[in-house]
PDB file of C-alpha atoms in Angstrom:
ATOM      1  CA  UNK A   1      99.331  32.396-108.578  1.00  0.00           C
ATOM      2  CA  UNK A   2     101.306  30.618-105.902  1.00  0.00           C
ATOM      3  CA  UNK A   3      99.400  29.768-102.740  1.00  0.00           C
ATOM      4  CA  UNK A   4     100.393  28.155 -99.463  1.00  0.00           C
ATOM      5  CA  UNK A   5      97.890  25.870 -97.764  1.00  0.00           C
ATOM      6  CA  UNK A   6      98.637  25.383 -94.078  1.00  0.00           C
ATOM      7  CA  UNK A   7      96.888  22.298 -92.723  1.00  0.00           C
ATOM      8  CA  UNK A   8      97.041  21.795 -88.956  1.00  0.00           C
ATOM      9  CA  UNK A   9      95.927  18.208 -88.456  1.00  0.00           C
ATOM     10  CA  UNK A  10      95.766  15.938 -85.436  1.00  0.00           C
ATOM     11  CA  UNK A  11      99.040  14.245 -86.405  1.00  0.00           C
ATOM     12  CA  UNK A  12     100.935  16.647 -88.629  1.00  0.00           C
ATOM     13  CA  UNK A  13     101.354  20.278 -89.564  1.00  0.00           C
ATOM     14  CA  UNK A  14     101.682  20.487 -93.333  1.00  0.00           C
ATOM     15  CA  UNK A  15     102.306  23.466 -95.588  1.00  0.00           C
ATOM     16  CA  UNK A  16     101.656  22.645 -99.227  1.00  0.00           C
ATOM     17  CA  UNK A  17     102.817  25.282-101.713  1.00  0.00           C
ATOM     18  CA  UNK A  18     100.919  25.066-104.994  1.00  0.00           C
ATOM     19  CA  UNK A  19     100.714  26.899-108.278  1.00  0.00           C
ATOM     20  CA  UNK A  20      96.982  27.458-108.682  1.00  0.00           C
ATOM     21  CA  UNK A  21      95.068  28.837-111.646  1.00  0.00           C
ATOM     22  CA  UNK A  22      91.375  28.807-112.442  1.00  0.00           C
ATOM     23  CA  UNK A  23      90.472  25.906-114.707  1.00  0.00           C
ATOM     24  CA  UNK A  24      93.725  24.050-113.994  1.00  0.00           C
ATOM     25  CA  UNK A  25      94.691  21.396-111.473  1.00  0.00           C
ATOM     26  CA  UNK A  26      96.621  22.772-108.466  1.00  0.00           C
ATOM     27  CA  UNK A  27     100.267  21.925-109.127  1.00  0.00           C
ATOM     28  CA  UNK A  28     102.321  21.067-106.007  1.00  0.00           C
ATOM     29  CA  UNK A  29     105.528  23.116-105.873  1.00  0.00           C
ATOM     30  CA  UNK A  30     106.863  22.471-102.375  1.00  0.00           C
ATOM     31  CA  UNK A  31     105.934  20.615 -99.201  1.00  0.00           C
ATOM     32  CA  UNK A  32     106.958  21.432 -95.639  1.00  0.00           C
ATOM     33  CA  UNK A  33     105.654  19.362 -92.741  1.00  0.00           C
ATOM     34  CA  UNK A  34     106.393  18.328 -89.185  1.00  0.00           C
ATOM     35  CA  UNK A  35     104.816  15.826 -86.802  1.00  0.00           C
ATOM     36  CA  UNK A  36     102.910  17.862 -84.199  1.00  0.00           C
ATOM     37  CA  UNK A  37     100.836  15.067 -82.600  1.00  0.00           C
ATOM     38  CA  UNK A  38      98.459  17.693 -81.166  1.00  0.00           C
ATOM     39  CA  UNK A  39      95.893  15.042 -80.281  1.00  0.00           C
ATOM     40  CA  UNK A  40      98.475  13.564 -77.910  1.00  0.00           C
ATOM     41  CA  UNK A  41      99.247  16.943 -76.285  1.00  0.00           C
ATOM     42  CA  UNK A  42      95.951  17.177 -74.425  1.00  0.00           C
ATOM     43  CA  UNK A  43      95.478  17.367 -70.670  1.00  0.00           C
ATOM     44  CA  UNK A  44      92.753  15.656 -68.632  1.00  0.00           C
ATOM     45  CA  UNK A  45      90.336  18.513 -69.383  1.00  0.00           C
ATOM     46  CA  UNK A  46      90.822  18.177 -73.139  1.00  0.00           C
ATOM     47  CA  UNK A  47      92.937  21.326 -73.477  1.00  0.00           C
ATOM     48  CA  UNK A  48      96.034  21.542 -75.654  1.00  0.00           C
ATOM     49  CA  UNK A  49      99.024  21.680 -73.317  1.00  0.00           C
ATOM     50  CA  UNK A  50     101.671  24.385 -73.416  1.00  0.00           C
ATOM     51  CA  UNK A  51     104.001  21.905 -75.123  1.00  0.00           C
ATOM     52  CA  UNK A  52     101.455  21.464 -77.910  1.00  0.00           C
ATOM     53  CA  UNK A  53     100.790  25.194 -78.180  1.00  0.00           C
ATOM     54  CA  UNK A  54     104.500  25.969 -78.432  1.00  0.00           C
ATOM     55  CA  UNK A  55     105.010  23.260 -81.077  1.00  0.00           C
ATOM     56  CA  UNK A  56     102.105  24.609 -83.138  1.00  0.00           C
ATOM     57  CA  UNK A  57     103.323  28.197 -82.827  1.00  0.00           C
ATOM     58  CA  UNK A  58     106.883  27.305 -83.801  1.00  0.00           C
ATOM     59  CA  UNK A  59     105.715  25.290 -86.801  1.00  0.00           C
ATOM     60  CA  UNK A  60     103.354  28.049 -87.974  1.00  0.00           C
ATOM     61  CA  UNK A  61     106.128  30.647 -87.766  1.00  0.00           C
ATOM     62  CA  UNK A  62     108.424  28.371 -89.774  1.00  0.00           C
ATOM     63  CA  UNK A  63     105.720  27.671 -92.348  1.00  0.00           C
ATOM     64  CA  UNK A  64     105.132  31.395 -92.803  1.00  0.00           C
ATOM     65  CA  UNK A  65     108.809  31.914 -93.608  1.00  0.00           C
ATOM     66  CA  UNK A  66     108.770  28.994 -96.052  1.00  0.00           C
ATOM     67  CA  UNK A  67     105.672  30.389 -97.773  1.00  0.00           C
ATOM     68  CA  UNK A  68     107.348  33.784 -98.133  1.00  0.00           C
ATOM     69  CA  UNK A  69     110.575  32.226 -99.410  1.00  0.00           C
ATOM     70  CA  UNK A  70     108.659  30.234-102.018  1.00  0.00           C
ATOM     71  CA  UNK A  71     106.845  33.330-103.284  1.00  0.00           C
ATOM     72  CA  UNK A  72     103.334  32.632-102.030  1.00  0.00           C
ATOM     73  CA  UNK A  73     100.917  35.497-102.609  1.00  0.00           C
ATOM     74  CA  UNK A  74      98.449  34.109-100.117  1.00  0.00           C
ATOM     75  CA  UNK A  75      98.338  31.503 -97.362  1.00  0.00           C
ATOM     76  CA  UNK A  76      95.196  29.606 -96.451  1.00  0.00           C
ATOM     77  CA  UNK A  77      95.497  28.272 -92.910  1.00  0.00           C
ATOM     78  CA  UNK A  78      93.073  25.887 -91.257  1.00  0.00           C
ATOM     79  CA  UNK A  79      92.904  23.409 -88.407  1.00  0.00           C
ATOM     80  CA  UNK A  80      90.872  20.234 -88.069  1.00  0.00           C
ATOM     81  CA  UNK A  81      89.702  17.985 -85.237  1.00  0.00           C
ATOM     82  CA  UNK A  82      92.568  18.266 -82.729  1.00  0.00           C
ATOM     83  CA  UNK A  83      92.159  22.033 -82.434  1.00  0.00           C
ATOM     84  CA  UNK A  84      88.423  21.961 -83.160  1.00  0.00           C
ATOM     85  CA  UNK A  85      87.722  19.646 -80.229  1.00  0.00           C
ATOM     86  CA  UNK A  86      90.172  21.183 -77.751  1.00  0.00           C
ATOM     87  CA  UNK A  87      88.539  22.895 -74.790  1.00  0.00           C
ATOM     88  CA  UNK A  88      90.953  25.843 -75.165  1.00  0.00           C
ATOM     89  CA  UNK A  89      90.717  26.102 -78.950  1.00  0.00           C
ATOM     90  CA  UNK A  90      90.162  29.884 -78.992  1.00  0.00           C
ATOM     91  CA  UNK A  91      93.099  30.540 -76.663  1.00  0.00           C
ATOM     92  CA  UNK A  92      95.400  28.319 -78.741  1.00  0.00           C
ATOM     93  CA  UNK A  93      94.536  30.124 -81.961  1.00  0.00           C
ATOM     94  CA  UNK A  94      94.874  33.548 -80.319  1.00  0.00           C
ATOM     95  CA  UNK A  95      98.342  32.611 -79.043  1.00  0.00           C
ATOM     96  CA  UNK A  96      99.420  31.585 -82.548  1.00  0.00           C
ATOM     97  CA  UNK A  97      97.924  34.754 -84.047  1.00  0.00           C
ATOM     98  CA  UNK A  98      99.711  37.019 -81.561  1.00  0.00           C
ATOM     99  CA  UNK A  99     103.096  35.317 -82.060  1.00  0.00           C
ATOM    100  CA  UNK A 100     103.018  34.797 -85.832  1.00  0.00           C
ATOM    101  CA  UNK A 101     100.301  36.993 -87.331  1.00  0.00           C
ATOM    102  CA  UNK A 102      98.741  33.913 -88.947  1.00  0.00           C
ATOM    103  CA  UNK A 103      94.994  33.591 -88.528  1.00  0.00           C
ATOM    104  CA  UNK A 104      94.164  29.877 -88.520  1.00  0.00           C
ATOM    105  CA  UNK A 105      90.541  29.082 -89.219  1.00  0.00           C
ATOM    106  CA  UNK A 106      88.877  26.001 -87.763  1.00  0.00           C
ATOM    107  CA  UNK A 107      86.941  23.768 -90.129  1.00  0.00           C
ATOM    108  CA  UNK A 108      83.838  22.062 -88.845  1.00  0.00           C
ATOM    109  CA  UNK A 109      83.657  18.315 -89.367  1.00  0.00           C
ATOM    110  CA  UNK A 110      80.944  18.801 -91.980  1.00  0.00           C
ATOM    111  CA  UNK A 111      83.054  21.359 -93.891  1.00  0.00           C
ATOM    112  CA  UNK A 112      86.025  19.018 -93.746  1.00  0.00           C
ATOM    113  CA  UNK A 113      83.917  16.254 -95.317  1.00  0.00           C
ATOM    114  CA  UNK A 114      82.433  18.658 -97.874  1.00  0.00           C
ATOM    115  CA  UNK A 115      85.767  20.074 -99.062  1.00  0.00           C
ATOM    116  CA  UNK A 116      87.345  16.631 -99.258  1.00  0.00           C
ATOM    117  CA  UNK A 117      84.380  15.512-101.354  1.00  0.00           C
ATOM    118  CA  UNK A 118      84.889  18.489-103.702  1.00  0.00           C
ATOM    119  CA  UNK A 119      88.529  17.494-104.242  1.00  0.00           C
ATOM    120  CA  UNK A 120      87.658  13.862-104.952  1.00  0.00           C
ATOM    121  CA  UNK A 121      84.844  14.867-107.311  1.00  0.00           C
ATOM    122  CA  UNK A 122      87.195  17.099-109.300  1.00  0.00           C
ATOM    123  CA  UNK A 123      89.808  14.315-109.435  1.00  0.00           C
ATOM    124  CA  UNK A 124      87.477  11.607-110.733  1.00  0.00           C
ATOM    125  CA  UNK A 125      85.108  13.899-112.648  1.00  0.00           C
ATOM    126  CA  UNK A 126      81.442  13.596-113.507  1.00  0.00           C
ATOM    127  CA  UNK A 127      81.873  10.111-114.932  1.00  0.00           C
ATOM    128  CA  UNK A 128      82.144   8.851-111.352  1.00  0.00           C
ATOM    129  CA  UNK A 129      78.376   9.252-111.016  1.00  0.00           C
ATOM    130  CA  UNK A 130      77.093   9.123-107.460  1.00  0.00           C
ATOM    131  CA  UNK A 131      80.213   9.287-105.332  1.00  0.00           C
ATOM    132  CA  UNK A 132      80.935   8.190-101.764  1.00  0.00           C
ATOM    133  CA  UNK A 133      84.053   9.524-100.029  1.00  0.00           C
ATOM    134  CA  UNK A 134      85.729   8.385 -96.808  1.00  0.00           C
ATOM    135  CA  UNK A 135      88.608  10.117 -95.020  1.00  0.00           C
ATOM    136  CA  UNK A 136      90.285   8.785 -91.856  1.00  0.00           C
ATOM    137  CA  UNK A 137      92.284  11.453 -90.052  1.00  0.00           C
ATOM    138  CA  UNK A 138      94.078  11.390 -86.748  1.00  0.00           C
ATOM    139  CA  UNK A 139      91.054  12.643 -84.828  1.00  0.00           C
ATOM    140  CA  UNK A 140      87.994  11.995 -86.977  1.00  0.00           C
ATOM    141  CA  UNK A 141      86.397  10.072 -89.821  1.00  0.00           C
ATOM    142  CA  UNK A 142      84.654  12.080 -92.526  1.00  0.00           C
ATOM    143  CA  UNK A 143      81.977  10.593 -94.794  1.00  0.00           C
ATOM    144  CA  UNK A 144      80.264  12.324 -97.710  1.00  0.00           C
ATOM    145  CA  UNK A 145      78.211  11.326-100.715  1.00  0.00           C
ATOM    146  CA  UNK A 146      76.374  12.809-103.644  1.00  0.00           C
ATOM    147  CA  UNK A 147      76.019  13.211-107.383  1.00  0.00           C
ATOM    148  CA  UNK A 148      77.151  16.847-107.672  1.00  0.00           C
ATOM    149  CA  UNK A 149      80.192  18.865-106.615  1.00  0.00           C
ATOM    150  CA  UNK A 150      78.582  19.623-103.273  1.00  0.00           C
ATOM    151  CA  UNK A 151      77.672  16.442-101.418  1.00  0.00           C
ATOM    152  CA  UNK A 152      74.083  15.621-100.536  1.00  0.00           C
ATOM    153  CA  UNK A 153      75.263  14.347 -97.158  1.00  0.00           C
ATOM    154  CA  UNK A 154      78.443  15.043 -95.208  1.00  0.00           C
ATOM    155  CA  UNK A 155      79.255  14.256 -91.616  1.00  0.00           C
ATOM    156  CA  UNK A 156      82.106  13.641 -89.214  1.00  0.00           C
ATOM    157  CA  UNK A 157      82.613  11.038 -86.491  1.00  0.00           C
ATOM    158  CA  UNK A 158      85.204  10.930 -83.661  1.00  0.00           C
ATOM    159  CA  UNK A 159      86.810   7.828 -85.167  1.00  0.00           C
ATOM    160  CA  UNK A 160      90.247   9.069 -86.151  1.00  0.00           C
ATOM    161  CA  UNK A 161      93.030   6.490 -86.017  1.00  0.00           C
ATOM    162  CA  UNK A 162      95.074   8.451 -83.488  1.00  0.00           C
ATOM    163  CA  UNK A 163      92.101   9.154 -81.241  1.00  0.00           C
ATOM    164  CA  UNK A 164      91.120   5.471 -81.195  1.00  0.00           C
ATOM    165  CA  UNK A 165      94.673   4.323 -80.505  1.00  0.00           C
ATOM    166  CA  UNK A 166      94.971   6.710 -77.580  1.00  0.00           C
ATOM    167  CA  UNK A 167      91.496   6.053 -76.142  1.00  0.00           C
ATOM    168  CA  UNK A 168      91.276   2.288 -76.545  1.00  0.00           C
ATOM    169  CA  UNK A 169      94.813   0.958 -76.674  1.00  0.00           C
ATOM    170  CA  UNK A 170      96.805   3.491 -74.657  1.00  0.00           C
ATOM    171  CA  UNK A 171      99.795   3.073 -76.927  1.00  0.00           C
ATOM    172  CA  UNK A 172     100.041  -0.641 -76.184  1.00  0.00           C
ATOM    173  CA  UNK A 173      99.786  -3.541 -78.630  1.00  0.00           C
ATOM    174  CA  UNK A 174      96.055  -4.405 -78.568  1.00  0.00           C
ATOM    175  CA  UNK A 175      94.860  -7.813 -77.424  1.00  0.00           C
ATOM    176  CA  UNK A 176      91.881  -9.681 -78.910  1.00  0.00           C
ATOM    177  CA  UNK A 177      89.447  -8.364 -76.315  1.00  0.00           C
ATOM    178  CA  UNK A 178      90.443  -4.729 -76.895  1.00  0.00           C
ATOM    179  CA  UNK A 179      90.118  -5.179 -80.657  1.00  0.00           C
ATOM    180  CA  UNK A 180      86.667  -6.743 -80.285  1.00  0.00           C
ATOM    181  CA  UNK A 181      85.470  -3.883 -78.077  1.00  0.00           C
ATOM    182  CA  UNK A 182      86.777  -1.084 -80.297  1.00  0.00           C
ATOM    183  CA  UNK A 183      85.504  -2.877 -83.415  1.00  0.00           C
ATOM    184  CA  UNK A 184      82.008  -2.960 -81.907  1.00  0.00           C
ATOM    185  CA  UNK A 185      82.149   0.745 -81.009  1.00  0.00           C
ATOM    186  CA  UNK A 186      83.427   1.770 -84.456  1.00  0.00           C
ATOM    187  CA  UNK A 187      80.697  -0.135 -86.275  1.00  0.00           C
ATOM    188  CA  UNK A 188      77.935   1.132 -84.003  1.00  0.00           C
ATOM    189  CA  UNK A 189      78.946   4.755 -84.591  1.00  0.00           C
ATOM    190  CA  UNK A 190      79.221   4.383 -88.373  1.00  0.00           C
ATOM    191  CA  UNK A 191      75.999   2.397 -88.690  1.00  0.00           C
ATOM    192  CA  UNK A 192      74.039   4.934 -86.632  1.00  0.00           C
ATOM    193  CA  UNK A 193      73.924   7.407 -89.539  1.00  0.00           C
ATOM    194  CA  UNK A 194      74.632   5.035 -92.423  1.00  0.00           C
ATOM    195  CA  UNK A 195      71.151   5.656 -93.812  1.00  0.00           C
ATOM    196  CA  UNK A 196      72.194   9.212 -94.666  1.00  0.00           C
ATOM    197  CA  UNK A 197      74.342   7.812 -97.445  1.00  0.00           C
ATOM    198  CA  UNK A 198      72.447   4.625 -98.298  1.00  0.00           C
ATOM    199  CA  UNK A 199      69.027   6.227 -98.627  1.00  0.00           C
ATOM    200  CA  UNK A 200      69.875   7.630-102.064  1.00  0.00           C
ATOM    201  CA  UNK A 201      71.072   4.235-103.302  1.00  0.00           C
ATOM    202  CA  UNK A 202      74.360   2.480-103.782  1.00  0.00           C
ATOM    203  CA  UNK A 203      77.191   4.795-104.915  1.00  0.00           C
ATOM    204  CA  UNK A 204      78.551   4.325-108.405  1.00  0.00           C
ATOM    205  CA  UNK A 205      82.062   4.914-107.122  1.00  0.00           C
ATOM    206  CA  UNK A 206      83.572   4.826-103.638  1.00  0.00           C
ATOM    207  CA  UNK A 207      86.842   6.550-102.833  1.00  0.00           C
ATOM    208  CA  UNK A 208      89.116   7.123 -99.866  1.00  0.00           C
ATOM    209  CA  UNK A 209      91.721   9.750 -99.022  1.00  0.00           C
ATOM    210  CA  UNK A 210      94.261  10.315 -96.252  1.00  0.00           C
ATOM    211  CA  UNK A 211      97.562   8.867 -95.106  1.00  0.00           C
ATOM    212  CA  UNK A 212      95.822   6.045 -93.231  1.00  0.00           C
ATOM    213  CA  UNK A 213      94.006   4.754 -96.299  1.00  0.00           C
ATOM    214  CA  UNK A 214      97.125   5.143 -98.455  1.00  0.00           C
ATOM    215  CA  UNK A 215      99.198   3.161 -95.960  1.00  0.00           C
ATOM    216  CA  UNK A 216      96.621   0.382 -95.770  1.00  0.00           C
ATOM    217  CA  UNK A 217      96.365   0.209 -99.547  1.00  0.00           C
ATOM    218  CA  UNK A 218     100.160  -0.021 -99.815  1.00  0.00           C
ATOM    219  CA  UNK A 219     100.224  -2.850 -97.243  1.00  0.00           C
ATOM    220  CA  UNK A 220      97.623  -4.645 -99.350  1.00  0.00           C
ATOM    221  CA  UNK A 221      99.715  -4.351-102.496  1.00  0.00           C
ATOM    222  CA  UNK A 222      98.936  -0.949-104.042  1.00  0.00           C
ATOM    223  CA  UNK A 223     101.555   0.855-106.105  1.00  0.00           C
ATOM    224  CA  UNK A 224     104.177   2.853-104.153  1.00  0.00           C
ATOM    225  CA  UNK A 225     104.132   6.652-104.118  1.00  0.00           C
ATOM    226  CA  UNK A 226     107.155   6.632-106.436  1.00  0.00           C
ATOM    227  CA  UNK A 227     104.833   5.501-109.241  1.00  0.00           C
ATOM    228  CA  UNK A 228     103.173   8.911-109.201  1.00  0.00           C
ATOM    229  CA  UNK A 229      99.725  10.283-108.449  1.00  0.00           C
ATOM    230  CA  UNK A 230      98.182   8.924-111.655  1.00  0.00           C
ATOM    231  CA  UNK A 231      98.843   5.286-110.791  1.00  0.00           C
ATOM    232  CA  UNK A 232      95.614   3.460-110.013  1.00  0.00           C
ATOM    233  CA  UNK A 233      95.395   2.386-106.361  1.00  0.00           C
ATOM    234  CA  UNK A 234      92.697   0.656-104.354  1.00  0.00           C
ATOM    235  CA  UNK A 235      92.072  -0.924-100.976  1.00  0.00           C
ATOM    236  CA  UNK A 236      90.227  -4.270-101.354  1.00  0.00           C
ATOM    237  CA  UNK A 237      88.068  -5.399 -98.432  1.00  0.00           C
ATOM    238  CA  UNK A 238      89.055  -9.069 -98.746  1.00  0.00           C
ATOM    239  CA  UNK A 239      92.790  -8.328 -98.488  1.00  0.00           C
ATOM    240  CA  UNK A 240      92.345  -5.826 -95.672  1.00  0.00           C
ATOM    241  CA  UNK A 241      90.275  -8.257 -93.600  1.00  0.00           C
ATOM    242  CA  UNK A 242      92.972 -10.920 -94.030  1.00  0.00           C
ATOM    243  CA  UNK A 243      95.663  -8.460 -92.917  1.00  0.00           C
ATOM    244  CA  UNK A 244      93.995  -7.161 -89.735  1.00  0.00           C
ATOM    245  CA  UNK A 245      94.847 -10.116 -87.432  1.00  0.00           C
ATOM    246  CA  UNK A 246      98.398 -10.102 -88.758  1.00  0.00           C
ATOM    247  CA  UNK A 247      98.724  -6.355 -88.113  1.00  0.00           C
ATOM    248  CA  UNK A 248      97.337  -6.767 -84.599  1.00  0.00           C
ATOM    249  CA  UNK A 249      99.981  -9.384 -83.809  1.00  0.00           C
ATOM    250  CA  UNK A 250     102.927  -7.248 -84.978  1.00  0.00           C
ATOM    251  CA  UNK A 251     105.223  -5.203 -82.793  1.00  0.00           C
ATOM    252  CA  UNK A 252     105.630  -1.468 -83.524  1.00  0.00           C
ATOM    253  CA  UNK A 253     109.016  -2.215 -85.102  1.00  0.00           C
ATOM    254  CA  UNK A 254     107.477  -4.827 -87.392  1.00  0.00           C
ATOM    255  CA  UNK A 255     104.664  -2.464 -88.372  1.00  0.00           C
ATOM    256  CA  UNK A 256     107.207   0.246 -89.115  1.00  0.00           C
ATOM    257  CA  UNK A 257     108.942  -2.070 -91.579  1.00  0.00           C
ATOM    258  CA  UNK A 258     105.797  -2.501 -93.664  1.00  0.00           C
ATOM    259  CA  UNK A 259     105.645  -0.616 -96.982  1.00  0.00           C
ATOM    260  CA  UNK A 260     103.911   2.745 -96.722  1.00  0.00           C
ATOM    261  CA  UNK A 261     103.897   2.890 -92.908  1.00  0.00           C
ATOM    262  CA  UNK A 262     105.562   5.810 -91.145  1.00  0.00           C
ATOM    263  CA  UNK A 263     107.323   4.779 -87.912  1.00  0.00           C
ATOM    264  CA  UNK A 264     105.550   7.617 -86.079  1.00  0.00           C
ATOM    265  CA  UNK A 265     102.141   6.202 -87.035  1.00  0.00           C
ATOM    266  CA  UNK A 266     102.552   2.520 -86.296  1.00  0.00           C
ATOM    267  CA  UNK A 267     100.180   2.765 -83.313  1.00  0.00           C
ATOM    268  CA  UNK A 268      97.442   4.022 -85.641  1.00  0.00           C
ATOM    269  CA  UNK A 269      97.548   1.223 -88.203  1.00  0.00           C
ATOM    270  CA  UNK A 270      95.304  -1.287 -86.410  1.00  0.00           C
ATOM    271  CA  UNK A 271      92.552   1.170 -85.393  1.00  0.00           C
ATOM    272  CA  UNK A 272      92.729   2.749 -88.852  1.00  0.00           C
ATOM    273  CA  UNK A 273      92.337  -0.678 -90.453  1.00  0.00           C
ATOM    274  CA  UNK A 274      89.310  -1.416 -88.254  1.00  0.00           C
ATOM    275  CA  UNK A 275      87.652   1.833 -89.334  1.00  0.00           C
ATOM    276  CA  UNK A 276      88.410   1.222 -93.014  1.00  0.00           C
ATOM    277  CA  UNK A 277      87.051  -2.317 -92.823  1.00  0.00           C
ATOM    278  CA  UNK A 278      83.901  -1.110 -91.071  1.00  0.00           C
ATOM    279  CA  UNK A 279      83.265   1.549 -93.725  1.00  0.00           C
ATOM    280  CA  UNK A 280      83.426  -1.006 -96.516  1.00  0.00           C
ATOM    281  CA  UNK A 281      81.414  -3.620 -94.618  1.00  0.00           C
ATOM    282  CA  UNK A 282      78.600  -1.346 -93.490  1.00  0.00           C
ATOM    283  CA  UNK A 283      78.220   0.370 -96.859  1.00  0.00           C
ATOM    284  CA  UNK A 284      78.571  -2.940 -98.750  1.00  0.00           C
ATOM    285  CA  UNK A 285      81.690  -1.964-100.696  1.00  0.00           C
ATOM    286  CA  UNK A 286      84.188  -4.512-101.973  1.00  0.00           C
ATOM    287  CA  UNK A 287      86.949  -1.919-102.355  1.00  0.00           C
ATOM    288  CA  UNK A 288      87.796   1.749-102.082  1.00  0.00           C
ATOM    289  CA  UNK A 289      89.702   3.646-104.756  1.00  0.00           C
ATOM    290  CA  UNK A 290      92.494   5.772-103.331  1.00  0.00           C
ATOM    291  CA  UNK A 291      92.312   9.418-104.409  1.00  0.00           C
ATOM    292  CA  UNK A 292      95.527  11.472-104.202  1.00  0.00           C
ATOM    293  CA  UNK A 293      93.558  14.692-103.690  1.00  0.00           C
ATOM    294  CA  UNK A 294      92.016  15.423-100.309  1.00  0.00           C
ATOM    295  CA  UNK A 295      91.182  18.286 -97.961  1.00  0.00           C
ATOM    296  CA  UNK A 296      94.052  20.622 -98.876  1.00  0.00           C
ATOM    297  CA  UNK A 297      93.168  20.446-102.564  1.00  0.00           C
ATOM    298  CA  UNK A 298      89.517  21.002-101.698  1.00  0.00           C
ATOM    299  CA  UNK A 299      90.399  24.196 -99.827  1.00  0.00           C
ATOM    300  CA  UNK A 300      92.407  25.451-102.820  1.00  0.00           C
ATOM    301  CA  UNK A 301      89.693  24.569-105.327  1.00  0.00           C
ATOM    302  CA  UNK A 302      87.007  26.357-103.331  1.00  0.00           C
ATOM    303  CA  UNK A 303      89.173  29.476-103.041  1.00  0.00           C
ATOM    304  CA  UNK A 304      89.791  29.454-106.802  1.00  0.00           C
ATOM    305  CA  UNK A 305      86.066  29.081-107.428  1.00  0.00           C
ATOM    306  CA  UNK A 306      85.365  32.064-105.168  1.00  0.00           C
ATOM    307  CA  UNK A 307      87.999  34.161-106.922  1.00  0.00           C
ATOM    308  CA  UNK A 308      86.586  33.333-110.360  1.00  0.00           C
ATOM    309  CA  UNK A 309      83.188  34.581-109.244  1.00  0.00           C
ATOM    310  CA  UNK A 310      84.692  37.783-107.848  1.00  0.00           C
ATOM    311  CA  UNK A 311      86.566  38.627-111.060  1.00  0.00           C
ATOM    312  CA  UNK A 312      83.800  37.579-113.448  1.00  0.00           C
ATOM    313  CA  UNK A 313      82.664  40.436-115.751  1.00  0.00           C
TER     314      UNK A 313
END
């Protein structure tokens, strides 16, 4: 069947239309997305402003029409950290529901990590052994690990690239002192619960998902998206560490000219790189493999699993 997955993230609203069947990989059929920057449409009290609410409502209404035009039988809609953490989250979702009829669920940070882990496990398979998964979003960092399809440990930290850029750099090019201070904070937060993952031993395979990790891998020499999802891609710690001071010295225009970097996300590259480096350093990983599947695929896979149970004889 054809399903629409509506992902309301901190940076972007993204509708992914897929052809999904039990026992088969979800096959992308169409993609519709817009930059919403919800994390930047917050007032002093942490509430989504009317500008942000209107942008979300307009995008959701447009996505619903696209899903109908593309023949979707169902639409799975969810929101992550920007809406989850907003002080007026319930009011925002009620406004969207009243105007569009779309009921957007809010994923907890733990569920976000768990579903992303499921997608990565299905992509790499059982041969990956004990798996560690890292996902840098606009508002949060998700970490999960385990040997099965459900992770043994899964947690979320407020270390998204957009959140850090807004909180620590204020949209300005960071100086050495600002980078040192945010680097210290990032590493302290990750290390605080690192034992959750390390207690069971070193992972056999470590993977990363998300636009931030893909951009960093591309900067460090990974294959372009034009080479397809099956091309092997990785983010090596040595190369990333060498790039960080160069990235910090670049202007937004220079960052936007780098391969794999969207002009709208140039302000997130340096904080995202600091988080990625910290993950590899603290968990003693020399590189992270880039997985093309992430949260959206995890949501689809879980729904297919639930349907297969419901229709089982």
